[in-house]
C-alpha angles and dihedrals in degrees: 000000000000120000123177116183119188092327117186125177123192117176105226096206094058102018089230119152107229101169125021119200096319120189118187137154120191117185129213112280097020124136109213130182118207110205138174142111122297109283093023094117103267095122092049089049091054095042090051092056087055092045091241087129129023127222118257087218139353134053129285124188121182119184090340096312124121093225099201091049095055116115115235090246090058096051096086090053091047091053091051088069088065135061115217127200125185135195092246097050095228095216123166104254096207094053129078124241090264093048093048091055095040090053090073089058095043088059090061091041094241116184113268095240092051090047092054093048095044095046092050090048095053092043086056090050092054094039099244104109092116092054097053092121095049124107122229093255088060092057134080120243091259092051091049090053089050089055089050090052092048090051091049095053102035093095091050096244122201091225133030116202116196123188111199092323094174097040094109097038135092117247097259093049090045090059091050088054093047090052088059091049091051091052091049089050092047088057089060105267117138112234126199112183130182110205147159092199104120095181093055095046094046094047099044096046097202126149111304125200112191120200124197124173091350093305131106104242098171136022111177135171109222087011135171133228094255099198135088112269 
């Protein structure tokens, strides 16, 4: 599903070493937390999976694709195989809940009937079917993140990549969001999540990959956060 072989990333403009000979294999259906201090390399790790940055050296395969070998014209199609969720939701403010989620299917020109059925299904999954006419400004932070999750999974992606998805949420709401992620994962979707949330990582005891100074210093099944909160 995800295969990193001897991946190194040096940013040419600053000369900084972001990732240093990383080797990782993530199998289909896994739930993996990426942890580490700010500046450790987590963001570069996530951005590389999305092909926002390319490795300086090494090989990266995501869902069968040699990421560095992709032509620029193929990148949008590659990204459609993934669902992406950010800390700041990134919803379209002038569109309703339904329209925000449907937008992901409009991009791929999905048939209208399929779009209607799929959007309603994922809104049920995240518990927002009754708010389909609401705009983002009418929603709480937790509800906005639920919309972002619905948008990320509406096209049934093989992989969901989440970058600090609970970073702006209170603990109770964070657990509601993690419950949704667990249900998505139980249905077979691979989840890779960068997080600083010690309580969530320690409680869930999923696979934990810790990055420090661009190196993987720990890769544990049923792992813990391992840093002070």
